[in-house]
PDB file of C-alpha atoms in Angstrom:
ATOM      1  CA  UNK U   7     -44.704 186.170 -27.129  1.00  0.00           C
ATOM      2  CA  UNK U   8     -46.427 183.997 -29.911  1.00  0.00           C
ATOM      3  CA  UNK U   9     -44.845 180.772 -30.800  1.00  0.00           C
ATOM      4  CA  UNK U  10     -45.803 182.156 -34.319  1.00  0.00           C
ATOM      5  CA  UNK U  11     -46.442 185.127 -36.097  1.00  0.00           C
ATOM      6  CA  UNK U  12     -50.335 184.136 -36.399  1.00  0.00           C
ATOM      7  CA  UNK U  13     -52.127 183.371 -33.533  1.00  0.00           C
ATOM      8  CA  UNK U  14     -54.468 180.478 -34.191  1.00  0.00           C
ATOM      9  CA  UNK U  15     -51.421 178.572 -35.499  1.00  0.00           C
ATOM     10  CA  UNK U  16     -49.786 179.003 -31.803  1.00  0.00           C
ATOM     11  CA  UNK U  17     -52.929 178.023 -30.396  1.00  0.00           C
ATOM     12  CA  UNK U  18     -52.764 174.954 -33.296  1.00  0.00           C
ATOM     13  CA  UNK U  19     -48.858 173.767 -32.547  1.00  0.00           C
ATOM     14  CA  UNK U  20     -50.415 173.838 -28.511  1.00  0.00           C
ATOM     15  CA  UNK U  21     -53.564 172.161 -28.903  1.00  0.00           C
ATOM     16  CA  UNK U  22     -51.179 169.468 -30.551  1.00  0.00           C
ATOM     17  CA  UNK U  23     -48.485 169.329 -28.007  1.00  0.00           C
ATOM     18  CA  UNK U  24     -51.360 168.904 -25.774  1.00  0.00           C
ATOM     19  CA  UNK U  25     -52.956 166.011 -27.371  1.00  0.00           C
ATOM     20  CA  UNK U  26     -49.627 164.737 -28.207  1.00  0.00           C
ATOM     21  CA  UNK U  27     -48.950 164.027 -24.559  1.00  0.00           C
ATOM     22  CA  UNK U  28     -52.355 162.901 -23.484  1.00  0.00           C
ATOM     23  CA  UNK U  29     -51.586 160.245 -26.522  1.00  0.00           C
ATOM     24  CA  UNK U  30     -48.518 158.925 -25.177  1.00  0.00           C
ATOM     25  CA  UNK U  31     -49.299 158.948 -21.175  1.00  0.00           C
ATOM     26  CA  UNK U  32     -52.253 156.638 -22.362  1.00  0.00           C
ATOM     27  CA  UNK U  33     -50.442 154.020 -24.299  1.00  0.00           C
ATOM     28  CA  UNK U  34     -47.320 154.077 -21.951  1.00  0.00           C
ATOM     29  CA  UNK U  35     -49.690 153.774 -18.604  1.00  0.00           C
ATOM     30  CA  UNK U  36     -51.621 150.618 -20.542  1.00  0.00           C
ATOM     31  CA  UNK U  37     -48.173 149.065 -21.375  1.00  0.00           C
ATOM     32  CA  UNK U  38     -47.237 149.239 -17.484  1.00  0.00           C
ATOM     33  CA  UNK U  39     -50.466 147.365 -16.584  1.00  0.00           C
ATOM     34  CA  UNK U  40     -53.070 149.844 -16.099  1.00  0.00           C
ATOM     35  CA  UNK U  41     -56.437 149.074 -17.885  1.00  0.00           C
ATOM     36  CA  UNK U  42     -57.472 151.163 -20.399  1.00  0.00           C
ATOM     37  CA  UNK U  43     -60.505 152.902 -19.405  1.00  0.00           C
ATOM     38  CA  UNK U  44     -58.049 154.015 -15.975  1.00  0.00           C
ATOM     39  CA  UNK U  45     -55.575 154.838 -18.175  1.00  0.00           C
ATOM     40  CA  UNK U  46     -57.497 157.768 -20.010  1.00  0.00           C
ATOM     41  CA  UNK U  47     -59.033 159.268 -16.979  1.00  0.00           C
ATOM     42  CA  UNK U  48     -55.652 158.899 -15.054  1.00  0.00           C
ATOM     43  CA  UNK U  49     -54.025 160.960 -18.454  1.00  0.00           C
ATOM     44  CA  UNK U  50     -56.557 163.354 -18.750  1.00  0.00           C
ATOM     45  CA  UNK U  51     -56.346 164.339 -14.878  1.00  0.00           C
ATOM     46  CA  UNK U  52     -52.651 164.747 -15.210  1.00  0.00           C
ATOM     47  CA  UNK U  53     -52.136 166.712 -18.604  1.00  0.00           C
ATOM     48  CA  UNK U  54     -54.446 168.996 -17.360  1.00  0.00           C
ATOM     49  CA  UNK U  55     -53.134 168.447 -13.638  1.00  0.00           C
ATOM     50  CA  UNK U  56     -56.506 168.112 -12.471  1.00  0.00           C
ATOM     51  CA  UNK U  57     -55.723 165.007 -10.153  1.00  0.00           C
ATOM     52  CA  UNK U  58     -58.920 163.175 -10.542  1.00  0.00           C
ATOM     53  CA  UNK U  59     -58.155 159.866  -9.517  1.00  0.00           C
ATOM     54  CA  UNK U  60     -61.221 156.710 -10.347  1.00  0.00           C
ATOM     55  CA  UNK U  61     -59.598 154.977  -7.068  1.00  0.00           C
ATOM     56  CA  UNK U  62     -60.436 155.798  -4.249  1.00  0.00           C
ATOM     57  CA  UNK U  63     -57.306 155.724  -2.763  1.00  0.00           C
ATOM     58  CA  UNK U  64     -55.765 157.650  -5.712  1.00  0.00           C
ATOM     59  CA  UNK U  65     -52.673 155.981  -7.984  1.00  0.00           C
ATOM     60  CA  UNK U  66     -51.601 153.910  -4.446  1.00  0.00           C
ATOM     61  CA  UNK U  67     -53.997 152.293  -5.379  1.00  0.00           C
ATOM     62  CA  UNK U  68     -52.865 150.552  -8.810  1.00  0.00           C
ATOM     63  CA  UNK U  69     -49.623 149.266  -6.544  1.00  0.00           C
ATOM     64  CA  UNK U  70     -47.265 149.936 -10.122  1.00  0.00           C
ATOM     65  CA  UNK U  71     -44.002 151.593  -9.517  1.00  0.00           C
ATOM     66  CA  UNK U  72     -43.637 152.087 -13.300  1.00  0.00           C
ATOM     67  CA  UNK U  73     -47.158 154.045 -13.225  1.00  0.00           C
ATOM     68  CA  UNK U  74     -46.056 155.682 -10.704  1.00  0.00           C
ATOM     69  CA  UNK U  75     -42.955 157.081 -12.211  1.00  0.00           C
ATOM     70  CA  UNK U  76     -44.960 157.305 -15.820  1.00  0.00           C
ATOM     71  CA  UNK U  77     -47.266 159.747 -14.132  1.00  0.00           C
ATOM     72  CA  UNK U  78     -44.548 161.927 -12.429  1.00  0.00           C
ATOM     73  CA  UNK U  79     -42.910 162.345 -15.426  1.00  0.00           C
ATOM     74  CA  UNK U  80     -46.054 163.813 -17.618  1.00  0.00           C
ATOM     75  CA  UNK U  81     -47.311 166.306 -14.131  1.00  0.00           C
ATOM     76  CA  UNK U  82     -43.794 167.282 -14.148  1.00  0.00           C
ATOM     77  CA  UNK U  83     -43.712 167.889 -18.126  1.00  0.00           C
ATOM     78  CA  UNK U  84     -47.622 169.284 -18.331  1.00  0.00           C
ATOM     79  CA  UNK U  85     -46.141 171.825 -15.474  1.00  0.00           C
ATOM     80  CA  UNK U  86     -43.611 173.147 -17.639  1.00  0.00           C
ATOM     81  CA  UNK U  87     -44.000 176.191 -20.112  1.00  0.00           C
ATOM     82  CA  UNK U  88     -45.924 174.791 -23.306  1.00  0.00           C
ATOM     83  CA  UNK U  89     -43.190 177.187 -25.043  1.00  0.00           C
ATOM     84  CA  UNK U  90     -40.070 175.343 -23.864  1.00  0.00           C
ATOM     85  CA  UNK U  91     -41.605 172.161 -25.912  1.00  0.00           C
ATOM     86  CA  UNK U  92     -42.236 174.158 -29.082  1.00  0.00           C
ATOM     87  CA  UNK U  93     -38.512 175.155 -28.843  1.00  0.00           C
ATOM     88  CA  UNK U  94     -37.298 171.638 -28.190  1.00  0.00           C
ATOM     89  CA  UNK U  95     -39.444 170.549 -31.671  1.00  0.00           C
ATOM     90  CA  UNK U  96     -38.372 173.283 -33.416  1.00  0.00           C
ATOM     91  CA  UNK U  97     -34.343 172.216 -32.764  1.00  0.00           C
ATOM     92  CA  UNK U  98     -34.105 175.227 -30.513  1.00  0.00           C
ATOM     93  CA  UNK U  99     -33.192 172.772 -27.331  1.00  0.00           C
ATOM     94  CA  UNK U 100     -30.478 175.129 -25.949  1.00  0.00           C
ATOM     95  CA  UNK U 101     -32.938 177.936 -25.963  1.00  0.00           C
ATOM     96  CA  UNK U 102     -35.223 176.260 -24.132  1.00  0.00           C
ATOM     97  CA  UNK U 103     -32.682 174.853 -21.535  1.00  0.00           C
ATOM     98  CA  UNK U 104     -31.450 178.414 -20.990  1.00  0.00           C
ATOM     99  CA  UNK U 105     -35.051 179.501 -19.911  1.00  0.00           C
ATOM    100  CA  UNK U 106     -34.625 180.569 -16.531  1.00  0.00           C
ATOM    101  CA  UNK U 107     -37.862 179.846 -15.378  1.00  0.00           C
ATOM    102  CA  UNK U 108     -37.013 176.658 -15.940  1.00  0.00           C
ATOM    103  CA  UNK U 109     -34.056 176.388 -13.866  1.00  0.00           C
ATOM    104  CA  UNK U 110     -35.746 177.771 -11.337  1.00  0.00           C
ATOM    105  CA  UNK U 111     -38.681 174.759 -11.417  1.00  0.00           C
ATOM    106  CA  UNK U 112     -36.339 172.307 -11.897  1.00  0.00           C
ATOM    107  CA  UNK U 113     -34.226 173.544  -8.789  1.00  0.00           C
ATOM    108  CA  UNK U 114     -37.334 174.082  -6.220  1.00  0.00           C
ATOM    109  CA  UNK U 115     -38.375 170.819  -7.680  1.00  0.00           C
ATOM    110  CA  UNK U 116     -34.880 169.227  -6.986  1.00  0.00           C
ATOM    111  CA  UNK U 117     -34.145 170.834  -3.892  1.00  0.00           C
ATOM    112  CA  UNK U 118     -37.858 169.979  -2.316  1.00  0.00           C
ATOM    113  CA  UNK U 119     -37.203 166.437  -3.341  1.00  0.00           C
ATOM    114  CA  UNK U 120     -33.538 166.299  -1.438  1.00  0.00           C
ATOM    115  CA  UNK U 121     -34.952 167.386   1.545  1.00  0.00           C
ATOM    116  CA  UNK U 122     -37.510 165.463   2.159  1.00  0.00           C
ATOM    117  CA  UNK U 123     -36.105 162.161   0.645  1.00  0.00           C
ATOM    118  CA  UNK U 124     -33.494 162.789   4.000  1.00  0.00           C
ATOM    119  CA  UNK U 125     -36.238 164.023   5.833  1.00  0.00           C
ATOM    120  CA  UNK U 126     -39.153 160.686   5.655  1.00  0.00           C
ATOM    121  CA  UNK U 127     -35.893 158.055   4.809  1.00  0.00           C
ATOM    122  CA  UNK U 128     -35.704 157.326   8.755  1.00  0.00           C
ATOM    123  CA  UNK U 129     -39.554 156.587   8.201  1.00  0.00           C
ATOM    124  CA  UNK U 130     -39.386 153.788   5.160  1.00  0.00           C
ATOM    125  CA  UNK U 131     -38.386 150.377   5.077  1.00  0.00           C
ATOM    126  CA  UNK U 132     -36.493 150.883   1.562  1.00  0.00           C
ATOM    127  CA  UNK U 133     -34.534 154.199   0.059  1.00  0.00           C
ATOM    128  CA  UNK U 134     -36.528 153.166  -3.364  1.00  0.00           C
ATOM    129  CA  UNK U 135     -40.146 153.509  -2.316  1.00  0.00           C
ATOM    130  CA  UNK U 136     -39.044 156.926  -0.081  1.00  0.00           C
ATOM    131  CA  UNK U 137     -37.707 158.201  -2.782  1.00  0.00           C
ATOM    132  CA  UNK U 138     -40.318 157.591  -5.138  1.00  0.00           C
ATOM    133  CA  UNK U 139     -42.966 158.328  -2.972  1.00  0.00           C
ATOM    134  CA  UNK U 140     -41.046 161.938  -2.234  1.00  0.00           C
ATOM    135  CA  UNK U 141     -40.442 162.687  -6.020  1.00  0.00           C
ATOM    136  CA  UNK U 142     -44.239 161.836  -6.684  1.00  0.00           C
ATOM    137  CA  UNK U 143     -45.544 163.919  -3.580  1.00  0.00           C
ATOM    138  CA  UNK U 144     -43.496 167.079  -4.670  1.00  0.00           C
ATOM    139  CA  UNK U 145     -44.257 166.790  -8.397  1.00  0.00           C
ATOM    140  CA  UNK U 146     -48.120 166.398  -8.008  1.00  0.00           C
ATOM    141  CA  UNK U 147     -48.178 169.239  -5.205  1.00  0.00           C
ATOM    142  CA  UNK U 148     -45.655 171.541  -7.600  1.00  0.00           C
ATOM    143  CA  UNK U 149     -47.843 170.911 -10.489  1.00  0.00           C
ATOM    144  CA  UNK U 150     -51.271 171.289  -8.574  1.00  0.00           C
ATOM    145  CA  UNK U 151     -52.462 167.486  -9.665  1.00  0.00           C
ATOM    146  CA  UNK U 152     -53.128 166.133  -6.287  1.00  0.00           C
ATOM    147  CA  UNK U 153     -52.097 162.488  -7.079  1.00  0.00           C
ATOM    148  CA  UNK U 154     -51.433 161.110  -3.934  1.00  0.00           C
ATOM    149  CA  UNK U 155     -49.089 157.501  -3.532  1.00  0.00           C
ATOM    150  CA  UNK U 156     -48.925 158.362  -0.101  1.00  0.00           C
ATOM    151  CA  UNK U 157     -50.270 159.806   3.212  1.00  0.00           C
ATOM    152  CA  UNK U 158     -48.311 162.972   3.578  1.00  0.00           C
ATOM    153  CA  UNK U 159     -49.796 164.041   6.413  1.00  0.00           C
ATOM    154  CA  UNK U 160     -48.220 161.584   7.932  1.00  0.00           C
ATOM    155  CA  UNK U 161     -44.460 162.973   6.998  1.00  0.00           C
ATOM    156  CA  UNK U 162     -43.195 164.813   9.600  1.00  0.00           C
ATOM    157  CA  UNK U 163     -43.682 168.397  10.195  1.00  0.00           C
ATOM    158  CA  UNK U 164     -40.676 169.637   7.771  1.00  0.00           C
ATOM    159  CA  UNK U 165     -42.053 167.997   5.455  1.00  0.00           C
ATOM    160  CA  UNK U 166     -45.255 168.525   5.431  1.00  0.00           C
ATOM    161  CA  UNK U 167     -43.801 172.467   5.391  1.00  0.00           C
ATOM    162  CA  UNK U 168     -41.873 172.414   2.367  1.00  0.00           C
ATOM    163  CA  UNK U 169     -45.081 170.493   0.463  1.00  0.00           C
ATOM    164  CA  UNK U 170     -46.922 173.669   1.531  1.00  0.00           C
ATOM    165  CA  UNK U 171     -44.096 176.126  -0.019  1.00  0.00           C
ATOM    166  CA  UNK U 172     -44.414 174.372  -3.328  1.00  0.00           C
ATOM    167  CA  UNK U 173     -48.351 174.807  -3.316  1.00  0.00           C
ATOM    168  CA  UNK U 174     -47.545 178.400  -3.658  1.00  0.00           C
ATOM    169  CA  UNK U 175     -44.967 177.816  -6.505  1.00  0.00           C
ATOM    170  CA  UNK U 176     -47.137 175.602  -8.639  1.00  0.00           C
ATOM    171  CA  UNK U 177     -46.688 175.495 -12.315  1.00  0.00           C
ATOM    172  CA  UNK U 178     -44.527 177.588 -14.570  1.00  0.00           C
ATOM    173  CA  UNK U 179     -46.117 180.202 -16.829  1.00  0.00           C
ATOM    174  CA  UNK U 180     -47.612 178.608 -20.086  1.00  0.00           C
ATOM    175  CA  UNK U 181     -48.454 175.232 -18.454  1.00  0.00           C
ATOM    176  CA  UNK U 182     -51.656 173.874 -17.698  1.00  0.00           C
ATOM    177  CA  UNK U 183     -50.950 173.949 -13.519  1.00  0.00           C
ATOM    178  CA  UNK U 184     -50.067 177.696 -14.226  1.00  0.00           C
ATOM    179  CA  UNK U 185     -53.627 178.786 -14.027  1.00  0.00           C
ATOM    180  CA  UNK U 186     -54.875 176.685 -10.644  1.00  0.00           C
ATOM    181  CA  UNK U 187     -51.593 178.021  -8.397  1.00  0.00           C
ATOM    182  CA  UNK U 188     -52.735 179.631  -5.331  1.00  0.00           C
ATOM    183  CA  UNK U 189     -50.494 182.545  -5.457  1.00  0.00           C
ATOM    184  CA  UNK U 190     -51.845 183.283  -8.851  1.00  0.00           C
ATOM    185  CA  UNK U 191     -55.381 183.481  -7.874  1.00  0.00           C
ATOM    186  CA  UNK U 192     -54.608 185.562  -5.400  1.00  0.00           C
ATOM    187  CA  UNK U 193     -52.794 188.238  -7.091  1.00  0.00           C
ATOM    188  CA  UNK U 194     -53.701 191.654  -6.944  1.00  0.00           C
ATOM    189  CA  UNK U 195     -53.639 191.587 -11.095  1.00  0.00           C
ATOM    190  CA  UNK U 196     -56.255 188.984 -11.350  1.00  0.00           C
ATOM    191  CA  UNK U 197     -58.138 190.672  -9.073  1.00  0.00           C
ATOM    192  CA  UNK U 198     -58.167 194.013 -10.022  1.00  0.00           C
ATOM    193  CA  UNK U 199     -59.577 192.320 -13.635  1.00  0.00           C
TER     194      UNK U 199
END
């Protein structure tokens, strides 16, 4: 349904929950040491979960924990429904934390991240940079960014299988990742369009 009764005001309150976001990931990113100019391409790829990265070596690259978690935060946000945050600024926060499709992100999302936080720990010298290599891995896949902190193909095979699962979850409906998941783009509705 519309946010609003008229339709170019919906698109209006999105357009500035959109920018809204970019604003902030840019400001907090500089405060945690990125430079500037990184700082807006690094937003822009991960609002729109695009996951174009101006390292080579993608956001490893920076060596900043707090960037790190900074950036898994917003492809975790810019993966949920656009509507939820419309609810939350409108006061209607227990609406939007009974969505079930949200529950149902947040659990794969969860889940993924318990299993292979046990599953690569054996692997790392320190629980901390497993974990937050693991929560950034699943969050970019989930969201269809494709940050990378680490070499996942190096995980081992479990995994490496679960990543693979969540590329066919992706985004929920009314995010930005919703569009680029593989299972939509291969649904007999789109195609049949």
């Amino acid at each position: 349904n519309k946010l609003v009764p008229k339709t170019a005001l919906s698109a209006r309150i999105l357009y500035m929950i959109y920018i809204a976001l970019t604003v902030i990931e840019i400001i907090i990113l500089c405060i945690a040491g990125m430079p500037l100019y990184d700082s807006v391409v690094t937003t822009f790829a991960t609002v729109c979960t695009g996951g174009f990265s101006v390292m080579n070596t993608s956001i490893a690259a920076y060596g900043l924990p707090a960037c790190e978690i900074i950036i898994t935060v917003f492809m975790l946000l810019c993966s949920l429904n656009f509507a939820l945050f419309f609810l939350v600024i409108t006061g209607r926060i227990r609406q939007a934390l009974g969505s079930d499709e949200l529950r149902f992100f947040l659990l794969a999302v969860a889940l993924s991240v318990g299993i292979i936080f046990v599953n690569i720990l054996p692997s790392y010298d320190s629980a901390g940079r497993a974990l937050l290599d693991t929560c950034f891995q699943v969050v970019s896949v989930v969201s269809t960014t494709g940050f990378a902190t680490a070499d996942f193909a190096l995980w081992p095979t479990l995994s490496q299988f679960v990543l693979i699962l969540l590329m066919f979850l992706g985004g929920c409906a009314g995010s930005t990742s919703f569009l680029l998941s593989p299972l939509l783009l291969s649904s007999p509705l789109l195609l049949s369009s």
